[in-house]
PDB file of C-alpha atoms in Angstrom:
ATOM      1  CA  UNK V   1      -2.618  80.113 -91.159  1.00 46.00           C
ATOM      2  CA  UNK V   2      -1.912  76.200 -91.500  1.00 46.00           C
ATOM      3  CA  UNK V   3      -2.696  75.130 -94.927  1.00 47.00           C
ATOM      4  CA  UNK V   4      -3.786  72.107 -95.893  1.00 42.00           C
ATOM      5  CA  UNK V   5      -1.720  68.916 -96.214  1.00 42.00           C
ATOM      6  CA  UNK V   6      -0.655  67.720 -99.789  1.00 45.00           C
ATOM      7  CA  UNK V   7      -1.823  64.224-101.173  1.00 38.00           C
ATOM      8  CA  UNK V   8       1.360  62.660-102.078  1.00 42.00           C
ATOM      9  CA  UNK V   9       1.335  62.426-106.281  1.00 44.00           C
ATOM     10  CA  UNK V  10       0.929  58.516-107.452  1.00 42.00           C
ATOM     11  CA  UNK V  11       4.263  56.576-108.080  1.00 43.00           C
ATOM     12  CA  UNK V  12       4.794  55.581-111.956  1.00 44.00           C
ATOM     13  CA  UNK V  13       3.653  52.344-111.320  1.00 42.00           C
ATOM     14  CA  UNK V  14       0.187  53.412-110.030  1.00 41.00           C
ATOM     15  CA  UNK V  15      -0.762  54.718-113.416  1.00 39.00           C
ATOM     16  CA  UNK V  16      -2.528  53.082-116.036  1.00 39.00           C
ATOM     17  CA  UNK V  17      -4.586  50.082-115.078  1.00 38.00           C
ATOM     18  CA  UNK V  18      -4.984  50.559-111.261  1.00 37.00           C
ATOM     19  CA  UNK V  19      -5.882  53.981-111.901  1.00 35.00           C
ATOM     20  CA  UNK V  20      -9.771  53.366-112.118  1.00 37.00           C
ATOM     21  CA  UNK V  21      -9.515  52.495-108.312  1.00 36.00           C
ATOM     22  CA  UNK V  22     -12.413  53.285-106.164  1.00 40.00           C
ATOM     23  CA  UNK V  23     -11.379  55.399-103.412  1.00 36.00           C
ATOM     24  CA  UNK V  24     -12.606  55.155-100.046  1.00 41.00           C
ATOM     25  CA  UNK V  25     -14.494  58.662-100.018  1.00 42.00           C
ATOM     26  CA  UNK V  26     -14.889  59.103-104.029  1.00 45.00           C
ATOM     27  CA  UNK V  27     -17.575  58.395-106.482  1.00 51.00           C
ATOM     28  CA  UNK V  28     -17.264  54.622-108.454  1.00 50.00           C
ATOM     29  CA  UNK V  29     -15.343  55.132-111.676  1.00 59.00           C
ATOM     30  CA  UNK V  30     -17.066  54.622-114.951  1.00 67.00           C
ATOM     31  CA  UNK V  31     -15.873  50.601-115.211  1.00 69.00           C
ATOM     32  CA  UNK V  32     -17.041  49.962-111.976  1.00 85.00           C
ATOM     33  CA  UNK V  33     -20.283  51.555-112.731  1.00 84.00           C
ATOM     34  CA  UNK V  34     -20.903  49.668-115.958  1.00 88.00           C
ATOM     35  CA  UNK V  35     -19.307  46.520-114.446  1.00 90.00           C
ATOM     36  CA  UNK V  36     -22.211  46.621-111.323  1.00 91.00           C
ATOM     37  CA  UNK V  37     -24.436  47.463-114.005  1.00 92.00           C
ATOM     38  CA  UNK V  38     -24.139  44.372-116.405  1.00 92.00           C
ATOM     39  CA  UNK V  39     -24.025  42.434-113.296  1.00 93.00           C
ATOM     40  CA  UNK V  40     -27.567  43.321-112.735  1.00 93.00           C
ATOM     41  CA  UNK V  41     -28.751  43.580-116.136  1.00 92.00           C
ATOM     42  CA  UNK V  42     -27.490  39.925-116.415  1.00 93.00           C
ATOM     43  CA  UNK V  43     -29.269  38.885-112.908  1.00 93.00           C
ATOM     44  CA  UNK V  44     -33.000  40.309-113.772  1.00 93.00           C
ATOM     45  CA  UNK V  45     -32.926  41.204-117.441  1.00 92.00           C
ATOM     46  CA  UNK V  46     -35.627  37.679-117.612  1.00 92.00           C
ATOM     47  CA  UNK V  47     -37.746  38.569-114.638  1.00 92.00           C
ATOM     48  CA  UNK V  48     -38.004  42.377-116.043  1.00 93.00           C
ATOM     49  CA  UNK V  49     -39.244  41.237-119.546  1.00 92.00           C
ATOM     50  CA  UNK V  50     -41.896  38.426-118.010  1.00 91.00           C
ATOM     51  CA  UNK V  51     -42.974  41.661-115.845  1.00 90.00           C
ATOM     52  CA  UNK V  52     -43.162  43.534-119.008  1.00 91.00           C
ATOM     53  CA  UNK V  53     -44.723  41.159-120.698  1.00 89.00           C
ATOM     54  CA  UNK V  54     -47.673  40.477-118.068  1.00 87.00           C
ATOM     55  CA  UNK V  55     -48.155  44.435-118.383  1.00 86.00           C
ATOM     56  CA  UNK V  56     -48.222  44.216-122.006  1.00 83.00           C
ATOM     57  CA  UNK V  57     -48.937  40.600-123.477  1.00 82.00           C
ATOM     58  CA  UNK V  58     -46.530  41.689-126.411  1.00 83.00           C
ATOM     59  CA  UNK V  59     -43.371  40.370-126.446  1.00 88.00           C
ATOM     60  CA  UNK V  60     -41.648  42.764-128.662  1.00 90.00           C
ATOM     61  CA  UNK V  61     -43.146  45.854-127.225  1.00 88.00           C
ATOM     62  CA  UNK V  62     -41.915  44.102-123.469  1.00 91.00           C
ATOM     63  CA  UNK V  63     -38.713  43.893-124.946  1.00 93.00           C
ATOM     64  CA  UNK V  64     -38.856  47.238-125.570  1.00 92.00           C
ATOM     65  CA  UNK V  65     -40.339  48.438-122.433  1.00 92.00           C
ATOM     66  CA  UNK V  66     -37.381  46.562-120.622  1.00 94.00           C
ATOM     67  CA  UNK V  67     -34.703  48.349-122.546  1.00 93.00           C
ATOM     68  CA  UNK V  68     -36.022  51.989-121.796  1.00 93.00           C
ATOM     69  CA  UNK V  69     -36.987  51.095-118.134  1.00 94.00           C
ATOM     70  CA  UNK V  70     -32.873  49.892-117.950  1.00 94.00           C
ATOM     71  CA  UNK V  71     -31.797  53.204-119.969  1.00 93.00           C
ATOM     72  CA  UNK V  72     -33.425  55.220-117.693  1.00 93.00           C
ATOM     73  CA  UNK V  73     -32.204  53.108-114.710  1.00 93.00           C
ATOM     74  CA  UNK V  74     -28.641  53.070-115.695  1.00 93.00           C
ATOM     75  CA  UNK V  75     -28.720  57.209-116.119  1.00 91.00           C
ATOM     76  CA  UNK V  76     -29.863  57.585-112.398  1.00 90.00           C
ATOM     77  CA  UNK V  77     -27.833  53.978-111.565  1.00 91.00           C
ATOM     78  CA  UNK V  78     -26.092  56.039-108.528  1.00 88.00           C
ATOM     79  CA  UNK V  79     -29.486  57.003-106.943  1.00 89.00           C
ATOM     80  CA  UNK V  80     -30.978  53.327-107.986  1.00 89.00           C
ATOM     81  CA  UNK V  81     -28.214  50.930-106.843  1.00 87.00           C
ATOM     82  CA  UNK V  82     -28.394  52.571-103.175  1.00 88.00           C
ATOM     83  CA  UNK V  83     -31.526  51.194-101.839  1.00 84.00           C
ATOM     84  CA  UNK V  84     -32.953  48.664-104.467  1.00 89.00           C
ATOM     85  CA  UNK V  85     -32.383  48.802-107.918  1.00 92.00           C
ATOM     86  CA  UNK V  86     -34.796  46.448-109.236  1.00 92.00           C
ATOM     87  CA  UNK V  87     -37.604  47.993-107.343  1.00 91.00           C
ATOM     88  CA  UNK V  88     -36.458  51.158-109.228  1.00 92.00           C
ATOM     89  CA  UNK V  89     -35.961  49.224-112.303  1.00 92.00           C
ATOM     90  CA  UNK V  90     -39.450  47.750-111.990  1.00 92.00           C
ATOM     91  CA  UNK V  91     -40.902  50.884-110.988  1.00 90.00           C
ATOM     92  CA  UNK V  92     -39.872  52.911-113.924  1.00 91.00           C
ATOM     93  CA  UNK V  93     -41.157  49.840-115.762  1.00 91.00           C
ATOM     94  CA  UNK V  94     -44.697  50.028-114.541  1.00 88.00           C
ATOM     95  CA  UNK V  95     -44.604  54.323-115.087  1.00 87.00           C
ATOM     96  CA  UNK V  96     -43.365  53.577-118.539  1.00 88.00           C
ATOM     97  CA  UNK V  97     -45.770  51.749-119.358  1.00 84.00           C
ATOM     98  CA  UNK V  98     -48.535  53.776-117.744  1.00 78.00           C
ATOM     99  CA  UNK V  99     -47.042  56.942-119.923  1.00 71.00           C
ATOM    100  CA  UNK V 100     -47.394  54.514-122.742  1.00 65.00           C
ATOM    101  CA  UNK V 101     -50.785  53.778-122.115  1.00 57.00           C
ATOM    102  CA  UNK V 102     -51.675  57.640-121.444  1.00 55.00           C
ATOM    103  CA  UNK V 103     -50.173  58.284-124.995  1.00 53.00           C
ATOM    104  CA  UNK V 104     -52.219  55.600-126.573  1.00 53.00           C
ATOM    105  CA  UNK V 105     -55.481  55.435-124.604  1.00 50.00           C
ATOM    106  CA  UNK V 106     -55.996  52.061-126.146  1.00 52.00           C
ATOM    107  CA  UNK V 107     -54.657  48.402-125.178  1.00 50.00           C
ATOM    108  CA  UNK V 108     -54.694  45.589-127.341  1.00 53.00           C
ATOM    109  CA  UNK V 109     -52.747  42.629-125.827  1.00 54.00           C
ATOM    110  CA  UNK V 110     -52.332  39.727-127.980  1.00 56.00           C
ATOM    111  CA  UNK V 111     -50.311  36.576-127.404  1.00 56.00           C
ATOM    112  CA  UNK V 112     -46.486  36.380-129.356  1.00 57.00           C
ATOM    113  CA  UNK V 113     -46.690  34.603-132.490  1.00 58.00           C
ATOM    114  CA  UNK V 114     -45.799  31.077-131.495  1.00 55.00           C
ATOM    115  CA  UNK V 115     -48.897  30.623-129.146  1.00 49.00           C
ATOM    116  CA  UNK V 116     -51.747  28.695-130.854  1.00 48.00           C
ATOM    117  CA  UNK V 117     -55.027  30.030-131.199  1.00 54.00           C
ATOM    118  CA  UNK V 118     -56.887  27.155-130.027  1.00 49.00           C
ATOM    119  CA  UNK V 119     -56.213  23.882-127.627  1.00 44.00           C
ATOM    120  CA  UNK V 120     -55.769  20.604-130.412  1.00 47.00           C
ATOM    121  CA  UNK V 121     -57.719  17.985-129.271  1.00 47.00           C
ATOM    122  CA  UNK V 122     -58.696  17.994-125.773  1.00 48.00           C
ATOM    123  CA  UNK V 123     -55.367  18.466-123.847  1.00 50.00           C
ATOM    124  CA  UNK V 124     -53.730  22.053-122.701  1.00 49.00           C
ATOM    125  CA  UNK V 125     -49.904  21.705-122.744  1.00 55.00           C
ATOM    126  CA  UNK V 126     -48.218  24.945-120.775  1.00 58.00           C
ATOM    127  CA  UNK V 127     -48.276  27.196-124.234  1.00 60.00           C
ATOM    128  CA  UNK V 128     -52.348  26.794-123.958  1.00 65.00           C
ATOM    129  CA  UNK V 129     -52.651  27.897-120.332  1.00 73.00           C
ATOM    130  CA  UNK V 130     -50.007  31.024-120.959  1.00 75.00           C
ATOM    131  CA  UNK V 131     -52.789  31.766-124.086  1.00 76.00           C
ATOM    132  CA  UNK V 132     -55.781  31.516-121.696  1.00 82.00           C
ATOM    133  CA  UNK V 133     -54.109  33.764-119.137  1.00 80.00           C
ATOM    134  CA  UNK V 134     -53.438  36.693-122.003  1.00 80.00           C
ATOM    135  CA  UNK V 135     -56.910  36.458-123.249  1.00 83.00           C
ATOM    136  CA  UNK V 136     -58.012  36.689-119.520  1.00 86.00           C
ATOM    137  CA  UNK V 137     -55.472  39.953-118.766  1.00 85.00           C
ATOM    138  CA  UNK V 138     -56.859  41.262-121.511  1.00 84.00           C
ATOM    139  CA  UNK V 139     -60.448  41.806-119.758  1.00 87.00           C
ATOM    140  CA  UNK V 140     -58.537  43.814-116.792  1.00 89.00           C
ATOM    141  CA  UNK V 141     -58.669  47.497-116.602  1.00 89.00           C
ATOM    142  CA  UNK V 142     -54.920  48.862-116.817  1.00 86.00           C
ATOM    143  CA  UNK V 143     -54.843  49.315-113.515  1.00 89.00           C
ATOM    144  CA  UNK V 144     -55.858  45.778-112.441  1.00 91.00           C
ATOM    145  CA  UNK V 145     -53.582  44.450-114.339  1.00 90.00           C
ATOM    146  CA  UNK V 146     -50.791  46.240-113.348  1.00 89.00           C
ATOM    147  CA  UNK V 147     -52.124  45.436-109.629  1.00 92.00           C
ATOM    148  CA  UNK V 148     -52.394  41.706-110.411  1.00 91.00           C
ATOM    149  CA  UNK V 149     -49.027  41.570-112.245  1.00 89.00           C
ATOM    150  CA  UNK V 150     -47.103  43.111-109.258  1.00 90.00           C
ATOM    151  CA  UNK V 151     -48.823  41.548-106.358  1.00 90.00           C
ATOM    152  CA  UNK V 152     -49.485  37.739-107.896  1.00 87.00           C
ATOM    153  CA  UNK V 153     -47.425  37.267-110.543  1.00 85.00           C
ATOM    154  CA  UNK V 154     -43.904  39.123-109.501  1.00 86.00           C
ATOM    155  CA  UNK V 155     -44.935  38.476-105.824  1.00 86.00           C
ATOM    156  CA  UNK V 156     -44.066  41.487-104.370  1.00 88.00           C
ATOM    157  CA  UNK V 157     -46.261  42.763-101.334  1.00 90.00           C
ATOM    158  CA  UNK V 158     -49.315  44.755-100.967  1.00 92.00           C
ATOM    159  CA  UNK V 159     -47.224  47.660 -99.760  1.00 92.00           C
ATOM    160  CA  UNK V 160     -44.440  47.658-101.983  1.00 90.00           C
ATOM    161  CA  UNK V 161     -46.941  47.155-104.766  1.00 90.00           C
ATOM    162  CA  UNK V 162     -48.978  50.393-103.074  1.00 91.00           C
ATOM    163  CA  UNK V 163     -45.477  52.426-103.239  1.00 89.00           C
ATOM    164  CA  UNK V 164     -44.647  51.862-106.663  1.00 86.00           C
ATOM    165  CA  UNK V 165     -47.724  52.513-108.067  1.00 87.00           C
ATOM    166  CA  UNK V 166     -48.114  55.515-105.651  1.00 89.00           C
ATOM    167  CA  UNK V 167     -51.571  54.097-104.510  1.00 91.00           C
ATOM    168  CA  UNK V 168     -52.799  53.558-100.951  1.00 94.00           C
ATOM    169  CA  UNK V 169     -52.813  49.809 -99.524  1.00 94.00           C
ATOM    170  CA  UNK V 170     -56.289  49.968 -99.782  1.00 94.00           C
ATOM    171  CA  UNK V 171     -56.372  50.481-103.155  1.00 94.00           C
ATOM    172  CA  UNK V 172     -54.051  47.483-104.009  1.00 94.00           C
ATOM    173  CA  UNK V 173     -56.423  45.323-102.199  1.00 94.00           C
ATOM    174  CA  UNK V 174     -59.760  46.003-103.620  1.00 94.00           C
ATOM    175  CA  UNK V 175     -58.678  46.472-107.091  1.00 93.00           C
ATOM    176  CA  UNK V 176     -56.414  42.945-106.490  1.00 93.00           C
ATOM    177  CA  UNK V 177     -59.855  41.502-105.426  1.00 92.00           C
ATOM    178  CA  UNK V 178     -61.986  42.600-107.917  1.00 93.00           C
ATOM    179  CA  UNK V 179     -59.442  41.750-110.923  1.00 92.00           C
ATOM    180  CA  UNK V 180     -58.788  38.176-109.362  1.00 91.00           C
ATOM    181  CA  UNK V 181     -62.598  37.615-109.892  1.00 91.00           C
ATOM    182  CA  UNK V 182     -62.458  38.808-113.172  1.00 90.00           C
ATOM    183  CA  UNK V 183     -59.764  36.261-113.747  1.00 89.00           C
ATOM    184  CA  UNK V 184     -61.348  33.109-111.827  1.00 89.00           C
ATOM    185  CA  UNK V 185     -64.131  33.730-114.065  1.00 89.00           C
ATOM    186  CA  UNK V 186     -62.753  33.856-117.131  1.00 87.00           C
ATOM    187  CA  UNK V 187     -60.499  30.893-116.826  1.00 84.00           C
ATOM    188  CA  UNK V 188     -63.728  28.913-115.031  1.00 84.00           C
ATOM    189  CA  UNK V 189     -65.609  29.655-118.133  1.00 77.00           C
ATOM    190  CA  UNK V 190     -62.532  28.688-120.770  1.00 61.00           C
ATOM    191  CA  UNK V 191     -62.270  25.091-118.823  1.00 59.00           C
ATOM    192  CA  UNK V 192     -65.551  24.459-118.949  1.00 59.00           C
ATOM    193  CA  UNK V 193     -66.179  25.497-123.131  1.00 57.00           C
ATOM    194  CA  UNK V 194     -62.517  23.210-123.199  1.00 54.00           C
ATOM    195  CA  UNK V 195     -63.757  19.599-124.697  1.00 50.00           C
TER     196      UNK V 195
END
């Protein structure tokens, strides 16, 4: 019986430092992994926590959201860097937070502390407008909001916004519709009570 051919053993000079190469058929070492990682913790760390953030209208419990959604994402980061990982990253966002919300049963959002309460005089700088769109997600169901955040203000398609969720198509587009109304009418009737 032939038996199987020997790997030669590593010269002295391939140990140490170039031993954390990737080989060709072998899993990434632990470097590369957390290299590749904070790579794309660096890229979309921002566009996670404005996600968050939409979902929320907190910005410490976004922050927080964020860092479990990338804890969980960097424990499965060989399953979630194969096809997309921030799809994966966003989608373990959005389940987070609906497992939050579950716990809870209550939402409150409120705007982070350096957001005035009310427009001075009779101008609306950027701050204002951000203000008026909390107070307006804050008359969404969960659901629309999550819907809205993930289809208008992330951009991401009907479909993809259907998968994540684990909603139909349908679904994405009625309950879009209905919380863009809710929206458009809120922010109609702020501009028009603005002096």
């Amino acid at each position: 019986m032939p038996q199987a051919p020997q790997l030669p053993a590593p010269a002295d000079d391939d140990v140490g430092a170039e031993s954390t190469r990737v080989l060709p058929s072998g899993p990434a070492t632990t470097v590369d992994t957390d290299a590749e990682f904070t790579e794309f913790m660096a890229a979309h760390s921002a566009d996670l926590l404005r996600t968050a953030w939409l979902l929320v209208g907190d910005a410490h419990r976004a922050e927080e959201l964020v860092q479990h959604a990338l804890v969980r994402t960097y424990a499965s980061w060989s399953r979630a860097r194969r096809d997309d990982p921030l799809a994966y990253t966003r989608r373990t966002l959005v389940n987070l937070r609906i497992d939050t919300w579950r716990r809870r049963r209550r939402e409150v959002l409120s705007a982070p502390e350096h957001l005035p309460e009310n427009a001075a005089g009779g101008t609306l700088d950027p701050s204002d407008d951000r203000d008026q769109l909390v107070r307006a997600l804050a008359l969404l169901s969960a659901r629309q909001r999550r819907i809205v955040v993930l289809r208008h203000f992330v951009g991401l398609p009907e479909a993809e916004v259907a998968a994540e969720l684990g909603v139909s198509v349908g679904t994405v587009k009625s309950t879009s519709s209905r919380g863009l109304a809710t929206l458009r009418t809120a922010l109609t009737s702020t501009d028009r009570s603005t002096p």
